[in-house]
Coordinates of C-alpha atoms in Angstrom, one line a residue:
Chain A
X9 CA 37.0 -51.3 57.7
X10 CA 37.1 -52.7 54.6
X11 CA 34.5 -54.7 53.2
X12 CA 34.7 -55.5 49.7
X13 CA 30.9 -58.1 47.6
X14 CA 30.9 -59.4 44.3
X15 CA 33.5 -56.7 42.9
X16 CA 33.7 -56.8 39.6
X17 CA 36.1 -54.2 38.1
X18 CA 38.2 -54.6 33.7
X19 CA 39.5 -51.7 32.1
X20 CA 38.2 -53.6 29.4
X21 CA 35.0 -54.7 28.6
X22 CA 36.0 -58.1 27.1
X23 CA 39.4 -58.2 30.3
X24 CA 38.2 -58.2 33.9
X25 CA 40.7 -57.5 36.4
X26 CA 39.0 -58.7 39.1
X27 CA 35.2 -61.2 38.9
X28 CA 33.4 -61.6 42.0
X29 CA 36.2 -60.7 44.1
X30 CA 35.1 -59.8 48.1
X31 CA 37.3 -59.1 50.7
X32 CA 36.7 -58.0 54.0
X33 CA 39.7 -56.6 56.3
X34 CA 40.3 -54.9 60.0
X35 CA 42.1 -51.9 61.1
X36 CA 44.9 -52.3 63.8
X37 CA 47.1 -54.4 61.3
X38 CA 49.5 -53.9 57.9
X39 CA 48.0 -55.6 55.1
X40 CA 51.4 -56.3 51.9
X41 CA 49.1 -56.4 48.7
X42 CA 51.6 -59.7 47.4
X43 CA 51.0 -60.1 43.2
X44 CA 52.7 -60.3 40.7
X45 CA 53.0 -57.5 37.4
X46 CA 49.8 -57.0 36.1
X47 CA 48.2 -59.0 39.0
X48 CA 45.9 -55.9 39.8
X49 CA 47.3 -54.7 43.0
X50 CA 47.1 -51.0 42.1
X51 CA 43.6 -51.2 40.2
X52 CA 42.9 -52.5 43.5
X53 CA 44.5 -49.2 45.5
X54 CA 42.8 -47.0 43.0
X55 CA 39.1 -48.9 43.5
X56 CA 39.7 -48.2 47.4
X57 CA 40.5 -44.9 46.7
X58 CA 38.0 -44.3 44.1
X59 CA 40.0 -43.0 41.8
X60 CA 38.0 -45.8 39.3
X61 CA 34.8 -47.1 40.0
X62 CA 33.6 -50.8 40.3
X63 CA 31.5 -52.4 37.2
X64 CA 29.6 -54.2 39.3
X65 CA 29.7 -54.9 43.1
X66 CA 30.4 -53.1 46.8
X67 CA 32.7 -51.3 48.3
X68 CA 32.7 -49.9 51.6
X69 CA 35.4 -47.9 53.8
X70 CA 35.2 -46.2 57.0
X71 CA 31.3 -46.3 56.2
X72 CA 32.2 -44.3 52.6
X73 CA 31.6 -45.6 49.2
X74 CA 34.7 -44.5 47.3
X75 CA 33.1 -44.0 43.7
X76 CA 31.9 -40.4 45.4
X77 CA 35.1 -38.7 46.7
X78 CA 33.5 -37.4 50.1
X79 CA 36.5 -34.8 51.5
X80 CA 35.3 -36.1 54.5
X81 CA 36.8 -39.8 53.0
X82 CA 39.5 -38.5 51.5
X83 CA 40.3 -36.6 54.7
X84 CA 40.2 -39.8 56.4
X85 CA 42.6 -41.8 53.7
X86 CA 45.7 -41.7 52.4
X87 CA 47.2 -42.6 48.9
X88 CA 50.5 -42.8 48.6
X89 CA 51.2 -43.7 44.4
X90 CA 54.2 -45.6 42.5
X91 CA 54.3 -42.6 40.4
X92 CA 53.3 -39.2 40.8
X93 CA 54.5 -35.5 40.4
X94 CA 54.9 -33.3 43.5
X95 CA 54.6 -29.4 42.8
X96 CA 57.9 -27.4 42.6
X97 CA 57.4 -25.5 45.9
X98 CA 59.7 -26.3 49.2
X99 CA 58.5 -28.9 51.5
X100 CA 57.9 -25.8 54.5
X101 CA 55.4 -24.2 51.7
X102 CA 53.6 -27.5 50.5
X103 CA 52.8 -27.9 54.3
X104 CA 51.6 -24.9 54.2
X105 CA 49.3 -25.5 51.3
X106 CA 48.3 -29.3 52.1
X107 CA 48.0 -29.7 55.5
X108 CA 44.4 -27.9 56.3
X109 CA 42.7 -30.4 54.9
X110 CA 43.4 -33.4 56.7
X111 CA 42.6 -32.4 59.9
X112 CA 44.5 -34.5 62.4
X113 CA 48.4 -33.8 60.6
X114 CA 51.2 -33.3 62.9
X115 CA 53.5 -31.3 62.3
X116 CA 55.7 -32.5 64.9
X117 CA 55.1 -35.7 63.0
X118 CA 56.2 -35.1 59.7
X119 CA 59.7 -32.7 60.4
X120 CA 60.6 -36.4 63.1
X121 CA 59.7 -38.3 59.8
X122 CA 61.8 -36.2 57.7
X123 CA 64.3 -36.5 60.0
X124 CA 64.4 -39.9 60.3
X125 CA 65.1 -39.8 56.8
X126 CA 67.3 -37.4 56.2
X127 CA 65.6 -34.5 54.5
X128 CA 66.1 -31.2 54.9
X129 CA 62.6 -28.9 55.2
X130 CA 64.4 -26.2 53.6
X131 CA 64.6 -28.5 50.0
X132 CA 62.9 -27.7 47.4
X133 CA 60.5 -30.4 46.6
X134 CA 61.5 -30.0 42.2
X135 CA 65.5 -30.6 43.4
X136 CA 64.7 -33.6 45.0
X137 CA 65.8 -37.2 43.6
X138 CA 62.8 -39.8 43.2
X139 CA 63.2 -41.4 46.3
X140 CA 63.7 -38.5 48.6
X141 CA 60.2 -37.2 47.3
X142 CA 58.8 -40.6 48.0
X143 CA 60.4 -40.2 51.6
X144 CA 59.2 -37.0 51.8
X145 CA 55.2 -38.2 51.0
X146 CA 55.4 -41.5 52.3
X147 CA 56.4 -39.2 55.5
X148 CA 54.0 -36.2 55.2
X149 CA 51.4 -39.3 54.8
X150 CA 52.1 -40.8 58.2
X151 CA 51.6 -37.0 59.8
X152 CA 48.4 -37.2 58.5
X153 CA 47.4 -40.0 61.0
X154 CA 44.7 -40.9 58.4
X155 CA 42.5 -44.0 59.1
X156 CA 43.5 -45.4 56.5
X157 CA 47.0 -46.0 54.8
X158 CA 47.7 -47.4 50.8
X159 CA 50.9 -47.3 49.8
X160 CA 51.2 -48.2 46.0
X161 CA 55.4 -50.3 45.6
X162 CA 56.7 -47.6 48.4
X163 CA 59.8 -49.0 48.8
X164 CA 60.4 -48.1 45.2
X165 CA 63.1 -46.0 44.5
X166 CA 64.3 -45.8 48.1
X167 CA 68.4 -46.9 49.6
X168 CA 68.6 -50.0 51.6
X169 CA 68.8 -47.3 55.0
X170 CA 65.5 -46.3 54.2
X171 CA 64.0 -49.0 53.1
X172 CA 64.8 -49.5 56.6
X173 CA 63.6 -46.5 58.5
X174 CA 60.9 -47.1 56.0
X175 CA 59.3 -49.9 57.8
X176 CA 60.0 -48.6 61.5
X177 CA 58.5 -46.2 60.6
X178 CA 55.0 -47.7 59.3
X179 CA 55.7 -49.7 62.4
X180 CA 55.1 -47.0 64.8
X181 CA 52.6 -45.8 63.2
X182 CA 50.1 -48.8 63.0
X183 CA 47.4 -47.5 65.9
X184 CA 44.0 -50.2 66.6
X185 CA 42.3 -47.7 64.5
X186 CA 44.4 -47.4 61.8
X187 CA 45.4 -49.6 58.8
X188 CA 47.8 -49.8 56.5
X189 CA 47.8 -51.5 52.6
X190 CA 51.9 -51.4 51.5
X191 CA 51.0 -53.1 47.4
X192 CA 54.7 -54.5 46.3
X193 CA 56.8 -57.2 44.0
X194 CA 58.9 -56.4 46.2
X195 CA 58.3 -58.9 49.1
X196 CA 61.7 -58.4 50.8
X197 CA 60.8 -54.9 51.2
X198 CA 58.0 -56.5 53.5
X199 CA 59.9 -58.3 56.1
X200 CA 59.3 -58.2 60.2
X201 CA 56.4 -55.6 59.2
X202 CA 53.2 -56.7 57.7
X203 CA 51.0 -59.2 59.9
X204 CA 48.2 -59.9 56.8
X205 CA 48.9 -61.6 53.6
X206 CA 46.6 -60.6 50.8
X207 CA 48.4 -62.7 47.7
X208 CA 46.4 -61.8 44.3
X209 CA 46.9 -63.9 40.8
X210 CA 44.3 -64.5 38.0
X211 CA 41.4 -62.0 38.7
X212 CA 40.9 -63.2 42.4
X213 CA 42.5 -63.2 46.0
X214 CA 43.8 -66.5 46.4
X215 CA 45.3 -66.2 50.2
X216 CA 44.7 -63.6 53.1
X217 CA 46.1 -64.6 56.1
X218 CA 47.8 -63.1 59.3
X219 CA 51.4 -64.1 59.6
X220 CA 50.6 -66.1 62.9
X221 CA 48.0 -68.2 60.4
X222 CA 51.2 -68.7 58.0
X223 CA 53.5 -70.0 60.5
X224 CA 50.4 -72.3 62.0
X225 CA 50.2 -74.2 58.3
X226 CA 53.2 -74.1 56.0
X227 CA 56.4 -74.6 57.2
X228 CA 59.6 -72.7 56.0
X229 CA 63.0 -74.1 56.0
X230 CA 65.5 -76.6 54.2
X231 CA 63.6 -79.7 52.7
X232 CA 65.1 -83.1 51.5
X233 CA 65.5 -82.8 48.0
X234 CA 62.8 -85.8 47.0
X235 CA 60.1 -84.2 49.0
X236 CA 57.3 -84.0 46.7
X237 CA 55.1 -81.8 49.5
X238 CA 57.5 -79.1 48.4
X239 CA 55.1 -76.4 47.6
X240 CA 57.8 -73.2 46.8
X241 CA 61.7 -74.6 46.8
X242 CA 65.1 -73.2 46.0
X243 CA 68.3 -75.6 45.5
X244 CA 70.6 -75.4 47.7
X245 CA 73.4 -77.7 48.9
X246 CA 71.3 -78.7 51.6
X247 CA 68.5 -79.0 50.5
X248 CA 65.3 -77.6 48.9
X249 CA 64.9 -73.9 50.8
X250 CA 61.1 -73.6 50.6
X251 CA 57.9 -74.3 52.0
X252 CA 56.2 -77.3 52.7
X253 CA 52.4 -77.9 54.5
X254 CA 52.6 -77.9 57.8
X255 CA 52.4 -81.4 59.2
X256 CA 53.9 -80.6 62.6
X257 CA 53.0 -78.6 65.5
X258 CA 55.8 -76.2 64.8
X259 CA 56.3 -72.6 64.4
X260 CA 58.6 -71.1 61.6
X261 CA 60.1 -67.9 60.7
X262 CA 57.7 -66.5 57.3
X263 CA 59.7 -66.2 54.9
X264 CA 57.3 -64.1 52.5
X265 CA 59.4 -64.7 49.0
X266 CA 59.0 -68.8 49.5
X267 CA 55.3 -68.2 50.6
X268 CA 54.4 -65.9 47.4
X269 CA 56.6 -68.5 45.4
X270 CA 54.2 -71.1 46.6
X271 CA 51.2 -69.5 46.0
X272 CA 51.8 -68.6 42.0
X273 CA 53.3 -72.5 41.9
X274 CA 50.5 -73.9 43.5
X275 CA 47.9 -72.0 43.4
X276 CA 45.1 -74.5 44.4
X277 CA 46.6 -76.4 47.0
X278 CA 47.5 -72.4 48.6
X279 CA 43.2 -72.2 48.8
X280 CA 42.8 -75.4 50.3
X281 CA 45.0 -74.9 53.0
X282 CA 44.2 -72.0 53.7
X283 CA 39.7 -72.5 53.0
X284 CA 39.9 -75.6 55.9
Chain B
X3 CA 31.6 -32.0 57.6
X4 CA 29.7 -30.4 54.7
X5 CA 31.0 -32.7 51.9
X6 CA 29.7 -30.3 49.1
X7 CA 30.4 -27.1 49.8
X8 CA 33.3 -25.3 52.4
X9 CA 34.4 -21.8 52.1
X10 CA 37.2 -22.6 54.4
X11 CA 38.1 -25.6 52.4
X12 CA 37.7 -24.4 48.8
X13 CA 39.5 -20.8 49.7
X14 CA 42.7 -23.3 51.2
X15 CA 42.2 -25.6 47.8
X16 CA 42.1 -22.4 46.0
X17 CA 45.6 -21.3 47.3
X18 CA 46.6 -24.3 46.5
X19 CA 45.5 -24.3 42.7
X20 CA 46.0 -20.5 42.6
X21 CA 50.2 -21.0 44.7
X22 CA 51.4 -23.9 41.8
X23 CA 49.7 -22.6 39.1
X24 CA 51.1 -19.5 39.4
X25 CA 54.0 -18.9 36.8
X26 CA 51.2 -20.6 34.0
X27 CA 48.6 -17.6 35.1
X28 CA 51.4 -15.3 35.1
X29 CA 53.1 -16.9 31.7
X30 CA 49.3 -16.2 30.3
X31 CA 49.0 -12.8 31.6
X32 CA 52.8 -12.0 29.6
X33 CA 51.7 -13.7 26.6
X34 CA 48.4 -12.4 26.4
X35 CA 50.1 -8.4 27.6
X36 CA 52.2 -8.7 24.7
X37 CA 50.0 -9.7 22.1
X38 CA 47.8 -6.6 23.4
X39 CA 50.8 -4.2 23.3
X40 CA 51.6 -5.8 19.6
X41 CA 48.6 -5.2 17.8
X42 CA 48.4 -2.4 19.6
X43 CA 51.4 -0.7 17.9
X44 CA 50.7 -1.7 14.4
X45 CA 47.6 0.7 15.0
X46 CA 48.6 4.2 14.1
X47 CA 46.3 8.4 14.6
X48 CA 44.8 6.7 10.6
X49 CA 43.3 3.2 11.6
X50 CA 40.1 2.7 13.6
X51 CA 40.8 1.6 17.6
X52 CA 37.8 -0.9 17.2
X53 CA 39.2 -3.6 15.2
X54 CA 42.4 -4.5 16.5
X55 CA 40.2 -3.4 20.1
X56 CA 37.9 -6.0 18.8
X57 CA 40.6 -8.2 18.4
X58 CA 42.2 -8.0 21.0
X59 CA 39.3 -8.8 23.2
X60 CA 38.9 -11.7 21.1
X61 CA 42.3 -13.6 22.1
X62 CA 42.2 -11.9 25.4
X63 CA 39.2 -12.5 26.8
X64 CA 38.2 -15.2 25.2
X65 CA 41.0 -17.9 23.5
X66 CA 43.2 -17.3 26.3
X67 CA 40.7 -18.3 29.1
X68 CA 39.9 -21.2 26.8
X69 CA 43.4 -22.6 26.1
X70 CA 43.4 -21.2 30.3
X71 CA 40.7 -23.4 31.4
X72 CA 42.7 -26.2 29.3
X73 CA 46.0 -26.1 30.9
X74 CA 44.8 -25.7 34.7
X75 CA 42.7 -28.4 34.1
X76 CA 46.1 -30.4 32.7
X77 CA 46.5 -32.4 36.2
X78 CA 44.2 -34.6 34.1
X79 CA 46.1 -35.5 31.0
X80 CA 48.9 -37.2 33.3
X81 CA 47.5 -40.6 35.6
X82 CA 50.5 -39.1 38.0
X83 CA 49.6 -35.4 38.7
X84 CA 45.6 -37.0 38.3
X85 CA 45.9 -38.8 41.4
X86 CA 47.4 -36.4 43.2
X87 CA 44.5 -34.4 42.3
X88 CA 41.4 -36.1 43.2
X89 CA 42.8 -37.7 46.3
X90 CA 43.0 -34.3 48.2
X91 CA 39.9 -33.8 50.1
X92 CA 37.8 -31.5 48.2
X93 CA 34.5 -31.8 46.8
X94 CA 33.5 -32.1 42.7
X95 CA 31.8 -28.6 43.3
X96 CA 34.9 -27.0 45.4
X97 CA 37.0 -28.5 42.0
X98 CA 34.1 -27.2 39.5
X99 CA 33.8 -24.0 41.3
X100 CA 37.6 -23.1 41.9
X101 CA 38.3 -23.4 37.5
X102 CA 35.5 -21.2 37.3
X103 CA 37.1 -19.2 40.3
X104 CA 40.9 -18.6 38.4
X105 CA 39.1 -18.1 35.2
X106 CA 36.4 -15.5 36.2
X107 CA 37.4 -13.9 38.9
X108 CA 41.2 -13.7 38.6
X109 CA 42.4 -14.0 35.8
X110 CA 39.7 -12.5 32.7
X111 CA 39.1 -9.3 35.5
X112 CA 43.1 -8.8 35.1
X113 CA 43.6 -9.6 31.7
X114 CA 40.6 -6.4 31.3
X115 CA 42.5 -4.1 33.5
X116 CA 45.3 -4.1 31.3
X117 CA 43.2 -4.1 27.9
X118 CA 41.6 -0.6 29.2
X119 CA 45.2 0.6 30.9
X120 CA 46.7 -0.5 27.4
X121 CA 43.9 0.9 25.6
X122 CA 43.5 3.9 27.5
X123 CA 47.8 5.1 26.4
X124 CA 47.0 4.1 22.8
X125 CA 44.0 5.1 21.4
X126 CA 44.6 8.9 23.8
X127 CA 48.1 8.8 22.2
X128 CA 46.1 8.1 18.5
X129 CA 43.5 10.8 18.9
X130 CA 46.6 13.5 19.8
X131 CA 48.5 12.8 16.5
X132 CA 44.4 12.8 14.9
X133 CA 44.2 16.5 16.5
X134 CA 47.5 17.5 15.9
X135 CA 47.6 16.2 12.3
X136 CA 44.4 17.6 11.5
X137 CA 43.7 16.0 8.3
X138 CA 40.7 14.1 10.2
X139 CA 37.3 16.2 10.7
X140 CA 37.1 16.8 14.6
X141 CA 33.7 15.1 14.8
X142 CA 35.1 12.1 12.9
X143 CA 37.9 12.0 16.0
X144 CA 35.1 12.1 18.7
X145 CA 33.3 8.7 17.0
X146 CA 36.0 7.3 15.7
X147 CA 39.3 6.6 18.6
X148 CA 36.3 5.7 21.6
X149 CA 38.1 4.3 24.7
X150 CA 37.5 -0.1 24.4
X151 CA 34.7 0.7 27.4
X152 CA 32.2 1.7 24.7
X153 CA 32.2 -2.3 23.2
X154 CA 32.9 -3.7 27.2
X155 CA 29.2 -2.5 27.7
X156 CA 26.7 -5.0 28.7
X157 CA 24.5 -2.8 27.4
X158 CA 25.8 -3.5 23.9
X159 CA 24.6 -6.7 21.9
X160 CA 28.8 -7.2 20.4
X161 CA 29.3 -7.4 24.1
X162 CA 27.0 -10.1 24.8
X163 CA 27.7 -12.1 22.1
X164 CA 31.5 -11.8 23.1
X165 CA 30.6 -13.0 26.6
X166 CA 27.9 -15.7 25.2
X167 CA 31.6 -17.0 23.0
X168 CA 33.4 -17.3 26.3
X169 CA 31.1 -19.2 28.2
X170 CA 30.9 -21.7 25.2
X171 CA 33.9 -22.3 24.2
X172 CA 35.7 -22.1 28.1
X173 CA 33.1 -24.8 28.5
X174 CA 34.1 -26.3 25.8
X175 CA 37.4 -26.6 27.2
X176 CA 37.0 -28.3 30.3
X177 CA 35.2 -31.2 28.6
X178 CA 36.9 -31.6 27.0
X179 CA 40.4 -31.3 29.5
X180 CA 38.0 -34.1 31.7
X181 CA 36.7 -35.8 29.0
X182 CA 40.0 -36.9 26.7
X183 CA 43.3 -38.7 28.7
X184 CA 45.8 -36.8 26.2
X185 CA 46.5 -33.9 24.7
X186 CA 42.8 -32.7 25.7
X187 CA 44.1 -29.0 24.5
X188 CA 44.3 -29.8 20.5
X189 CA 41.3 -32.4 20.7
X190 CA 39.3 -30.2 22.1
X191 CA 40.3 -27.6 19.9
X192 CA 39.9 -29.6 16.8
X193 CA 36.2 -30.1 17.8
X194 CA 35.4 -27.1 18.7
X195 CA 36.5 -26.6 14.7
X196 CA 34.8 -28.9 13.0
X197 CA 31.8 -28.1 15.3
X198 CA 32.1 -24.8 13.8
X199 CA 32.9 -25.7 10.6
X200 CA 30.2 -28.0 10.2
X201 CA 27.5 -25.8 11.1
X202 CA 28.6 -23.2 8.6
X203 CA 28.8 -25.9 6.3
X204 CA 25.4 -27.0 7.6
X205 CA 24.3 -22.9 7.0
X206 CA 25.6 -22.4 3.5
X207 CA 24.2 -26.1 2.9
X208 CA 21.0 -24.9 3.5
X209 CA 20.8 -21.8 2.1
X210 CA 22.3 -22.9 -1.3
X211 CA 20.1 -25.7 -1.8
X212 CA 17.0 -25.3 -0.3
X213 CA 16.6 -21.9 -0.6
X214 CA 19.0 -20.8 -3.2
X215 CA 20.4 -17.3 -1.7
X216 CA 23.2 -16.6 0.6
X217 CA 22.3 -15.5 4.5
X218 CA 23.9 -14.0 7.0
X219 CA 23.9 -14.5 10.5
X220 CA 24.7 -12.5 13.6
X221 CA 26.3 -13.9 16.0
X222 CA 24.0 -13.1 19.2
X223 CA 21.3 -12.9 17.0
X224 CA 20.0 -16.3 16.5
X225 CA 16.8 -16.7 15.4
X226 CA 16.5 -14.4 12.5
X227 CA 18.8 -14.2 10.0
X228 CA 19.0 -12.1 6.2
X229 CA 18.4 -12.9 2.9
X230 CA 21.0 -11.5 0.4
X231 CA 19.6 -12.2 -2.8
X232 CA 21.5 -12.2 -5.7
X233 CA 21.0 -8.9 -6.9
X234 CA 22.5 -8.0 -3.6
X235 CA 19.5 -7.4 -2.2
X236 CA 18.3 -8.2 1.7
X237 CA 15.8 -9.6 3.4
X238 CA 15.2 -9.7 6.4
X239 CA 13.4 -13.2 7.7
X240 CA 12.1 -13.2 11.7
X241 CA 11.2 -15.9 13.5
X242 CA 7.8 -15.6 15.3
X243 CA 7.9 -13.7 18.5
X244 CA 7.8 -17.4 20.7
X245 CA 10.1 -19.4 18.5
X246 CA 12.6 -16.6 18.4
X247 CA 12.2 -16.4 22.4
X248 CA 13.0 -20.3 22.0
X249 CA 15.8 -20.7 20.0
X250 CA 17.2 -17.1 21.8
X251 CA 16.9 -18.9 25.4
X252 CA 18.4 -21.9 24.3
X253 CA 21.6 -20.9 22.6
X254 CA 21.8 -17.9 24.8
X255 CA 21.3 -19.1 28.2
X256 CA 19.9 -23.0 27.9
X257 CA 23.6 -24.1 26.2
X258 CA 26.4 -22.1 28.2
X259 CA 24.8 -23.2 31.3
X260 CA 24.8 -27.1 30.2
X261 CA 27.9 -27.1 28.8
X262 CA 29.0 -26.4 32.5
X263 CA 26.7 -28.5 34.4
X264 CA 28.1 -31.5 32.6
X265 CA 31.3 -29.7 33.1
X266 CA 30.2 -30.3 37.1
X267 CA 29.4 -34.0 36.8
X268 CA 32.5 -35.0 34.6
X269 CA 33.7 -33.6 37.7
X270 CA 32.1 -36.3 39.7
X271 CA 32.4 -38.9 37.2
X272 CA 36.0 -38.2 36.8
X273 CA 38.4 -41.6 37.2
X274 CA 41.9 -41.8 36.2

């Protein structure tokens, strides 16, 4: 569904954010795009949406080149940005004005999502808090039934119950034909939601793997303090709570926060483990 | 799906833009009409309506649409709103056309309608007063108190000049809104002003140092000029027919068309 080939991009000529980045993503998955602040998560999403243009290399999404921003492409993708401004109109008016652009939009789904997020359909968008506006935008995006959904820090500004509802709705949204990419630095919010992980660091992809493969190749739990194999660990009473290379066939539950920590601490080791 | 133009999609987009920007449009119409009223109110039966007719045409039909264009594209000045504008499933051609549609099909005709109405009321009123007071000869009254339709006649050279200025200025402001990321209106206004100053300065330099005399040019005639001699005599200088044709067509057709075509490409190539 998404094929990125040798992508190079930078806002300034001497400061590249990506150099020869390659990525191939298939439909039917929810990808978590992780990285520190400034790692290029949002920039990668902007490139995918055609909001910025690659310096070199190519991006192919659903057979389209995002750069050309064709209406047939844009009606198949939906982007929930981190920061946004909604017009000063009611939810119903927003629906009336924006749905004609999305042929697969489901009004029933939209109202169900609003109920789930406890947003009144009568409410005015400019009278809502940022969190409520974000929930409205997420509900609208999900109701478009777009084949590709890109979300940039979608849980920023959401309260704890809303984060859980967000996970529930996104999980129910995914199907074999759809792909969701969620970029975030709040990795805990993606627990039990994503089935694929992409980690960006220093202009490149450190890790791109399924949760299944990660649990096979890494082991998450409490390990002896002395263990030098710990890729990332937090000191606890019983030892180090963290990640080590899985030397047995036992699978453990993936802790995304620890995985992220391991990728930041030991990017070379992580790459070696997953490139085998 | 036609990815360049679909009438249905264009209509939905125009509807959305007009509804979301209705307050901005109404604000512009209100301010413009207040300026019209103030300008006409300052007149009397002794003044010449053509003076405030020209002021109102310049402010209402040239300046305000140029500012409006800049504000209509204000979403490009912020990353947040720019993302939402550019990710809406609409083609670059439709985005460009909507700006033209709102400015030239909705805003300017509405402003013109109210200007004609205000002009009719005030000019009729001043003419009545002049007739009552009988201080001005009837023939002068008939020629002085003409309605604005006299200026806005397409056969009138002045009207052609205004139309050209309108297309060029709105084109510049559209380009400015696409090019400058922040404070695009002010930056464009400054650029246009500097350009204007440079052209006038260049003209004066040329006339003073090369010809040694002052030159007077017509806003709508780029190929001919009048040289004002030191003894105040005037000499009309005309370029050859071929040169005049090329120069006039460049300024009257190629320049305005190019500005709007570059703006069209700008919509296609716009990044956040």
